[in-house]
Rosetta silent file (secondary structure, phi, psi, omega in degrees, C-alpha in Angstrom):
SEQUENCE: IHYTLQVMLKTTQSDEERKQQQQQCNDDAAAAAAAAADRRRELHLQSEQKRRDSIKLGYERLSEQVQSGGGTSDGGGKGAALSKATILQRSIRHMESLNRQRELQEAELDCLKKQVAALQVIEESYRQLLASGRLASSLSAAAASVRVPDSVKLAVFRGVMDELFDSFNSATGDASSFVELSGRSLAWLEHSCQPSAMRDLCDRVVRRVLAESNLSPAGGPALTSQSAL
SCORE:     score description
SCORE:     0.000 S_00000001
   1 L     0.000  -44.291  179.509  -38.914  118.564   -5.209 S_00000001
   2 H   -59.989  -41.932 -179.991  -40.153  116.071   -7.743 S_00000001
   3 H   -65.414  -40.766  179.684  -36.722  114.466   -7.851 S_00000001
   4 H   -64.452  -39.785  177.686  -36.557  114.363   -4.079 S_00000001
   5 H   -63.888  -39.654  179.387  -39.925  112.688   -3.888 S_00000001
   6 H   -64.469  -41.384  179.321  -38.829  110.077   -6.414 S_00000001
   7 H   -64.132  -43.468  178.819  -35.694  109.372   -4.417 S_00000001
   8 H   -63.057  -38.577  179.484  -37.682  109.068   -1.216 S_00000001
   9 H   -64.132  -44.436 -179.926  -40.175  106.794   -2.960 S_00000001
  10 H   -64.671  -39.233  179.353  -37.433  104.543   -4.261 S_00000001
  11 H   -63.171  -42.291  178.515  -35.798  104.490   -0.835 S_00000001
  12 H   -62.870  -41.970  179.115  -39.090  103.541    0.749 S_00000001
  13 H   -64.511  -39.795  179.321  -39.620  100.782   -1.834 S_00000001
  14 H   -64.428  -40.383  177.840  -36.097   99.509   -1.251 S_00000001
  15 H   -63.169  -40.994  179.417  -36.718   99.408    2.489 S_00000001
  16 H   -64.596  -41.071  179.410  -39.950   97.554    1.927 S_00000001
  17 H   -65.087  -40.563  178.539  -38.226   95.043   -0.341 S_00000001
  18 H   -64.085  -40.052  178.216  -35.450   94.529    2.196 S_00000001
  19 H   -63.906  -40.974  178.972  -38.009   94.020    4.907 S_00000001
  20 H   -64.945  -42.210  178.040  -39.863   91.547    2.742 S_00000001
  21 H   -63.169  -43.025  178.574  -36.651   89.708    1.917 S_00000001
  22 H   -61.895  -42.249  178.592  -35.672   89.658    5.580 S_00000001
  23 H   -63.214  -39.579  179.041  -39.132   88.391    6.500 S_00000001
  24 H   -64.226  -41.325  177.953  -38.854   85.745    3.798 S_00000001
  25 H   -63.312  -42.836  178.574  -35.475   84.661    5.143 S_00000001
  26 H   -62.761  -41.839  179.136  -36.872   84.518    8.654 S_00000001
  27 H   -63.757  -41.138  179.438  -39.851   82.523    7.418 S_00000001
  28 H   -64.368  -42.179  179.323  -37.559   80.118    5.545 S_00000001
  29 H   -64.214  -41.651  178.850  -35.324   79.691    8.590 S_00000001
  30 H   -64.383  -40.382  178.770  -38.329   79.071   10.815 S_00000001
  31 H   -64.828  -40.632  178.382  -39.709   76.559    8.322 S_00000001
  32 H   -64.874  -42.814  178.617  -36.338   74.782    8.152 S_00000001
  33 H   -63.370  -41.087  178.376  -36.085   74.668   11.938 S_00000001
  34 H   -64.575  -40.344  178.459  -39.628   73.358   12.183 S_00000001
  35 H   -63.969  -41.456  178.557  -38.870   70.728    9.529 S_00000001
  36 H   -64.789  -40.553  178.317  -35.707   69.679   11.391 S_00000001
  37 H   -64.777  -40.934  177.307  -37.627   69.483   14.656 S_00000001
  38 H   -62.484  -39.350 -179.998  -40.317   67.402   12.962 S_00000001
  39 H   -65.664  -44.558  178.322  -37.641   65.109   11.541 S_00000001
  40 H   -62.169  -40.885  178.737  -35.977   64.673   14.930 S_00000001
  41 H   -64.136  -39.879  179.845  -39.349   63.984   16.525 S_00000001
  42 H   -66.128  -43.163  178.190  -40.151   61.444   13.833 S_00000001
  43 H   -63.696  -40.318  177.832  -36.794   59.691   14.282 S_00000001
  44 H   -62.769  -42.805  179.041  -37.293   59.653   18.046 S_00000001
  45 H   -64.612  -40.011  178.613  -40.762   58.170   17.642 S_00000001
  46 H   -64.231  -43.316  178.723  -39.436   55.519   15.265 S_00000001
  47 H   -63.524  -42.331  178.760  -36.620   54.629   17.665 S_00000001
  48 H   -64.083  -38.909  179.281  -39.015   54.444   20.582 S_00000001
  49 H   -65.834  -40.421  177.284  -41.386   52.262   18.559 S_00000001
  50 H   -62.664  -42.230  179.322  -38.532   49.889   17.668 S_00000001
  51 H   -61.359  -44.771  179.628  -37.541   49.686   21.333 S_00000001
  52 H   -65.794  -38.768  178.206  -41.097   48.883   22.373 S_00000001
  53 H   -64.275  -39.480  179.125  -41.424   46.303   19.595 S_00000001
  54 H   -64.760  -43.056  178.417  -38.188   44.656   20.705 S_00000001
  55 H   -63.044  -43.371  179.733  -39.374   44.513   24.319 S_00000001
  56 H   -62.166  -44.034  179.232  -42.726   43.123   23.219 S_00000001
  57 H   -63.160  -40.226  178.260  -41.038   40.491   21.054 S_00000001
  58 H   -61.737  -42.992  177.868  -38.750   39.542   23.941 S_00000001
  59 H   -64.992  -38.457  179.124  -41.685   39.057   26.295 S_00000001
  60 H   -63.164  -42.114  179.486  -43.500   36.996   23.657 S_00000001
  61 H   -68.397  -41.143  176.153  -40.525   34.680   23.259 S_00000001
  62 H   -61.678  -40.014  178.648  -40.061   34.378   27.006 S_00000001
  63 H   -61.766  -41.209  178.192  -43.758   33.610   27.354 S_00000001
  64 H   -62.738  -40.703 -178.673  -43.453   30.830   24.769 S_00000001
  65 H   -66.205  -47.778 -176.490  -40.468   29.377   26.630 S_00000001
  66 H   -70.042  -30.747  179.133  -42.029   29.408   30.091 S_00000001
  67 H   -78.934  -19.122  178.787  -45.343   28.037   28.817 S_00000001
  68 H   -89.547    4.472  176.271  -43.574   25.224   26.963 S_00000001
  69 H   115.141   -0.938 -179.096  -42.008   23.963   30.185 S_00000001
  70 H   -69.051  -32.784 -178.288  -38.996   26.206   30.552 S_00000001
  71 L  -111.541  166.462  179.086  -40.258   27.808   33.759 S_00000001
  72 L   -78.171  130.529 -178.602  -41.867   26.511   36.898 S_00000001
  73 L   -73.115  133.824  176.873  -45.634   26.631   36.779 S_00000001
  74 L  -134.504   38.236  178.933  -47.264   28.802   39.407 S_00000001
  75 L   115.320  143.124  179.851  -50.824   28.909   38.184 S_00000001
  76 L    91.515  126.020 -178.752  -52.475   29.229   34.805 S_00000001
  77 L   -78.892  175.265 -179.841  -52.591   26.485   32.227 S_00000001
  78 L   -65.135  133.884 -178.984  -50.641   26.275   29.040 S_00000001
  79 L    93.001  -11.945  179.641  -51.738   28.919   26.570 S_00000001
  80 L   -73.536  149.838  179.914  -53.163   31.198   29.251 S_00000001
  81 L   -68.103  133.795 -179.687  -52.179   34.864   29.147 S_00000001
  82 L  -114.517  142.960  176.008  -49.310   35.643   31.494 S_00000001
  83 L   -75.469  162.054  179.640  -48.431   38.971   33.003 S_00000001
  84 H   -63.683  -36.817  178.770  -44.989   40.432   32.416 S_00000001
  85 H   -63.048  -41.419  179.308  -44.121   40.000   36.092 S_00000001
  86 H   -65.184  -41.830  179.288  -45.013   36.284   35.914 S_00000001
  87 H   -60.859  -44.979 -179.695  -42.965   35.847   32.753 S_00000001
  88 H   -65.705  -42.081  179.842  -39.922   37.465   34.355 S_00000001
  89 H   -62.388  -44.985  179.004  -40.275   35.456   37.576 S_00000001
  90 H   -65.379  -38.726  178.922  -40.521   32.174   35.690 S_00000001
  91 H   -63.744  -41.242  178.752  -37.589   33.118   33.471 S_00000001
  92 H   -63.998  -43.039  178.933  -35.433   33.922   36.493 S_00000001
  93 H   -63.429  -38.479  179.957  -36.315   30.607   38.144 S_00000001
  94 H   -65.718  -41.993  178.756  -35.502   28.763   34.927 S_00000001
  95 H   -65.370  -40.084  177.344  -32.097   30.465   34.645 S_00000001
  96 H   -63.397  -39.406  178.159  -31.312   29.658   38.280 S_00000001
  97 H   -64.609  -41.619  178.053  -32.234   26.029   37.656 S_00000001
  98 H   -63.700  -38.949  178.414  -29.971   25.910   34.594 S_00000001
  99 H   -64.537  -41.126  178.155  -27.105   27.411   36.606 S_00000001
 100 H   -64.131  -42.382  178.252  -27.528   24.787   39.329 S_00000001
 101 H   -62.091  -40.864  179.395  -27.561   22.013   36.738 S_00000001
 102 H   -64.430  -41.396  178.767  -24.416   23.414   35.128 S_00000001
 103 H   -63.078  -42.577  178.230  -22.616   23.561   38.494 S_00000001
 104 H   -63.757  -41.743  179.663  -23.570   19.961   39.253 S_00000001
 105 H   -66.268  -37.894  177.774  -22.438   18.828   35.820 S_00000001
 106 H   -66.051  -40.424  177.829  -19.138   20.682   36.173 S_00000001
 107 H   -64.957  -41.750  178.685  -18.537   19.085   39.581 S_00000001
 108 H   -65.052  -40.553  178.551  -19.377   15.653   38.189 S_00000001
 109 H   -63.810  -40.924  178.931  -17.097   16.236   35.204 S_00000001
 110 H   -63.475  -41.630  178.135  -14.243   17.282   37.490 S_00000001
 111 H   -63.691  -41.952  179.258  -14.724   14.159   39.607 S_00000001
 112 H   -65.448  -37.552  177.432  -14.751   11.956   36.498 S_00000001
 113 H   -61.999  -41.769  179.017  -11.563   13.589   35.227 S_00000001
 114 H   -65.474  -40.353  178.143   -9.833   12.809   38.516 S_00000001
 115 H   -63.669  -41.239  178.542  -11.055    9.206   38.379 S_00000001
 116 H   -62.754  -42.958  179.254   -9.818    8.880   34.803 S_00000001
 117 H   -61.584  -43.135  179.020   -6.426   10.279   35.801 S_00000001
 118 H   -64.767  -41.974  179.382   -6.157    7.814   38.699 S_00000001
 119 H   -66.328  -35.236  177.103   -7.185    4.882   36.487 S_00000001
 120 H   -64.967  -38.848  177.082   -4.654    5.917   33.865 S_00000001
 121 H   -63.836  -44.778  179.404   -1.923    5.877   36.510 S_00000001
 122 H   -63.595  -42.743  179.596   -2.975    2.417   37.670 S_00000001
 123 H   -60.706  -44.419  179.851   -3.185    1.177   34.078 S_00000001
 124 H   -64.344  -39.134  179.451    0.300    2.469   33.310 S_00000001
 125 H   -63.299  -44.460  178.570    1.693    0.875   36.470 S_00000001
 126 H   -66.560  -35.660  179.219    0.227   -2.508   35.578 S_00000001
 127 H   -64.200  -43.630  178.539    1.447   -2.192   31.998 S_00000001
 128 H   -67.466  -37.266  179.934    4.995   -1.546   33.162 S_00000001
 129 H   -66.051  -43.550  178.728    4.783   -4.331   35.721 S_00000001
 130 H   -67.620  -38.173 -179.727    3.580   -6.841   33.157 S_00000001
 131 H   -65.468  -33.363 -179.200    6.153   -5.695   30.599 S_00000001
 132 H   -81.392  -12.223  179.019    9.011   -6.220   33.056 S_00000001
 133 L    79.167    9.630 -178.163    7.842   -9.727   33.934 S_00000001
 134 H   -69.527  -32.869 -178.552    7.836   -9.015   37.658 S_00000001
 135 H   -66.365  -39.432  179.444    4.284  -10.200   38.116 S_00000001
 136 H   -70.304  -39.912 -177.936    5.052  -13.614   36.636 S_00000001
 137 H   -67.005  -26.424 -179.651    8.292  -14.042   38.573 S_00000001
 138 L   -69.585  -14.769  179.914    6.502  -13.306   41.861 S_00000001
 139 L  -103.418   17.601 -178.399    4.492  -16.485   41.345 S_00000001
 140 L   -65.412  159.412 -178.224    7.516  -18.704   40.832 S_00000001
 141 H   -67.594  -32.248 -179.171    7.728  -22.053   42.560 S_00000001
 142 H   -63.990  -42.473  179.141   10.766  -21.026   44.557 S_00000001
 143 H   -68.837  -36.048 -178.355    8.913  -18.138   46.172 S_00000001
 144 H   -68.709  -24.430 -177.637    5.841  -20.280   46.763 S_00000001
 145 L   -79.953  -11.557 -178.550    7.925  -22.883   48.611 S_00000001
 146 L   -83.117  129.657  178.235    9.060  -20.359   51.243 S_00000001
 147 L  -100.663  109.613 -177.786    6.999  -20.406   54.407 S_00000001
 148 L  -104.072  129.411  179.241    7.017  -16.943   55.896 S_00000001
 149 L   -59.896  149.113  179.265    5.567  -16.422   59.398 S_00000001
 150 H   -63.137  -32.073  179.726    2.506  -14.198   59.607 S_00000001
 151 H   -64.021  -36.291  178.926    4.297  -11.917   62.062 S_00000001
 152 H   -70.625  -41.522  177.447    6.976  -11.223   59.450 S_00000001
 153 H   -58.989  -43.383  179.705    4.360  -10.552   56.789 S_00000001
 154 H   -64.349  -40.411  179.441    2.640   -8.120   59.135 S_00000001
 155 H   -64.396  -40.859  177.969    5.928   -6.408   59.932 S_00000001
 156 H   -64.179  -46.446 -179.785    6.715   -6.045   56.226 S_00000001
 157 H   -60.877  -43.822 -179.641    3.238   -4.719   55.480 S_00000001
 158 H   -64.530  -41.412  179.095    3.402   -2.290   58.379 S_00000001
 159 H   -63.501  -41.647  177.991    6.837   -1.069   57.333 S_00000001
 160 H   -63.652  -46.065 -178.617    5.696   -0.509   53.742 S_00000001
 161 H   -64.720  -38.910  179.676    2.571    1.357   54.867 S_00000001
 162 H   -63.040  -45.074 -179.016    4.531    3.497   57.337 S_00000001
 163 H   -67.378  -38.067  177.288    7.034    4.563   54.694 S_00000001
 164 H   -63.748  -42.062  179.827    4.272    5.239   52.168 S_00000001
 165 H   -66.743  -42.037  178.143    2.390    7.368   54.667 S_00000001
 166 H   -59.371  -42.585  178.792    5.514    9.311   55.625 S_00000001
 167 H   -65.071  -43.246  179.662    6.182    9.977   51.943 S_00000001
 168 H   -64.566  -43.068 -179.181    2.541   10.951   51.305 S_00000001
 169 H   -65.559  -36.671  178.487    2.419   13.203   54.359 S_00000001
 170 H   -66.947  -34.026 -177.988    5.648   14.920   53.321 S_00000001
 171 H   -80.875  -24.222 -173.124    4.240   15.588   49.820 S_00000001
 172 H  -123.746    5.357 -171.431    0.798   16.835   50.941 S_00000001
 173 L   -61.395  -34.299 -176.671    1.294   18.073   54.507 S_00000001
 174 L  -102.839   22.241  177.369    1.023   21.798   53.724 S_00000001
 175 L   -66.455  133.281 -174.654   -1.869   21.577   51.241 S_00000001
 176 L  -101.043   -4.479 -179.377   -4.263   24.469   51.888 S_00000001
 177 L  -153.414  164.905  179.696   -7.314   23.243   49.964 S_00000001
 178 H   -65.939  -35.517  179.627   -8.963   20.070   48.713 S_00000001
 179 H   -63.301  -45.137  179.205   -8.062   20.964   45.126 S_00000001
 180 H   -66.196  -39.919  178.195   -4.398   21.330   46.046 S_00000001
 181 H   -61.776  -41.805 -179.976   -4.519   18.124   48.114 S_00000001
 182 H   -63.456  -44.287  179.594   -6.033   16.256   45.178 S_00000001
 183 H   -64.328  -42.422  179.306   -3.383   17.514   42.774 S_00000001
 184 H   -67.838  -33.839  179.114   -0.527   16.720   45.139 S_00000001
 185 H   -64.242  -43.915  178.562   -1.972   13.266   45.833 S_00000001
 186 H   -65.029  -40.630  178.474   -2.017   12.407   42.135 S_00000001
 187 H   -63.421  -42.078  177.782    1.504   13.772   41.704 S_00000001
 188 H   -63.154  -41.836 -179.524    2.699   11.718   44.695 S_00000001
 189 H   -61.404  -43.350 -179.141    0.970    8.616   43.313 S_00000001
 190 H   -69.698  -33.188 -175.815    2.648    9.003   39.932 S_00000001
 191 H   -87.257  -44.464 -170.732    6.076    9.694   41.431 S_00000001
 192 H   -96.092  -13.196 -176.922    6.261    7.485   44.511 S_00000001
 193 L  -110.821   22.137  173.633    4.108    4.493   43.520 S_00000001
 194 L   -67.064  152.697 -178.338    5.851    3.548   40.316 S_00000001
 195 H   -54.991  -41.098 -179.507    6.727   -0.170   40.103 S_00000001
 196 H   -64.698  -42.535  179.701   10.466    0.523   40.406 S_00000001
 197 H   -65.975  -40.077  179.304    9.968    2.709   43.482 S_00000001
 198 H   -67.057  -36.878  177.512    7.657    0.141   45.095 S_00000001
 199 H   -64.130  -44.070  178.304   10.157   -2.658   44.410 S_00000001
 200 H   -62.836  -41.490  179.811   12.943   -0.673   46.032 S_00000001
 201 H   -62.819  -47.966 -179.312   10.687    0.145   48.991 S_00000001
 202 H   -63.761  -40.689  179.839    9.616   -3.484   49.499 S_00000001
 203 H   -62.989  -41.908 -179.860   13.184   -4.748   49.154 S_00000001
 204 H   -64.427  -43.917 -178.523   14.405   -2.223   51.723 S_00000001
 205 H   -68.119  -41.342 -179.955   11.633   -3.070   54.204 S_00000001
 206 H   -61.439  -44.586  179.999   12.038   -6.833   53.774 S_00000001
 207 H   -63.126  -39.264  179.562   15.770   -6.636   54.399 S_00000001
 208 H   -66.613  -42.601  179.353   15.211   -4.511   57.486 S_00000001
 209 H   -64.399  -41.486  178.278   12.555   -6.870   58.866 S_00000001
 210 H   -63.100  -39.644  179.543   14.761   -9.905   58.236 S_00000001
 211 H   -67.612  -36.616 -179.176   17.659   -8.216   59.985 S_00000001
 212 H   -74.271  -33.698 -176.739   15.491   -7.299   62.970 S_00000001
 213 H   -93.534   -7.425 -178.193   13.855  -10.744   63.257 S_00000001
 214 L    55.469   34.203 -179.162   17.032  -12.765   62.478 S_00000001
 215 L   -79.934  129.122  177.594   14.910  -14.929   60.193 S_00000001
 216 L  -134.571   95.485 -176.570   16.947  -17.417   58.100 S_00000001
 217 L   -62.765  121.888 -179.022   14.724  -19.766   56.094 S_00000001
 218 L   -89.367  139.950  175.109   16.280  -23.234   56.154 S_00000001
 219 L    71.617   19.359 -179.769   16.147  -25.516   53.165 S_00000001
 220 L  -150.355  171.766 -179.676   14.710  -22.838   50.875 S_00000001
 221 L   -68.030  156.700  179.766   15.720  -19.787   48.903 S_00000001
 222 L   -64.069  144.204 -179.668   16.563  -16.549   50.651 S_00000001
 223 L   -79.506  124.379  177.618   13.586  -14.277   51.359 S_00000001
 224 L  -127.505 -178.485  179.400   13.626  -11.150   49.199 S_00000001
 225 H   -64.463  -28.619 -179.901   11.144   -8.512   48.231 S_00000001
 226 H   -69.253  -42.034  179.434   10.042  -10.676   45.279 S_00000001
 227 H   -71.594  -31.177  178.263    9.114  -13.632   47.486 S_00000001
 228 H   -67.549  -36.488  178.451    7.447  -11.307   49.986 S_00000001
 229 L   -73.110    0.000    0.000    5.288   -9.874   47.235 S_00000001
């Protein structure tokens, strides 16, 4: 009996120790879970605080910009406290104004580029004309001595313009937009208005007009495209 009681006592003590150990494990697990939850809560609070600080800093910078002239004034002097709604409204108006200015500047830049391209074409044409000596020869005394009737001059001019328009219309007739028309016009100008092409055109028109009018200048040199020019 004594032995049995000792065994029962030891068994009871072992059960109590196991229960205590289990309770300790449960307490440790609960403490760890609570610590992890506290850590997550702390990290969340820190992240939220950073977000709020960033928003606050952003509003402060926007407020400085709109009060320094970046936004349109709608009440309240410089340095006065502005609500967040006012800051956002002024910022939006300022951005819209900047976008409009950028669009205008881009349109102006595009127009200037086209003007530069056209001037470069004209400059190149004059450079080639001067280099070939055609401009000087057109002012020769022989050409100046020829008296050409005004009707013939008009016919030559009309013939040149008609052929130029036909060529231009053929090159740009199916353009579907102003941008495409502008590009095709510059391409036509560079291709069809070169000095050599214009000389051939004028020579062809002059010969045709002379043949149609039966003009034969007496006592002077024959009329050619050089004298007509």
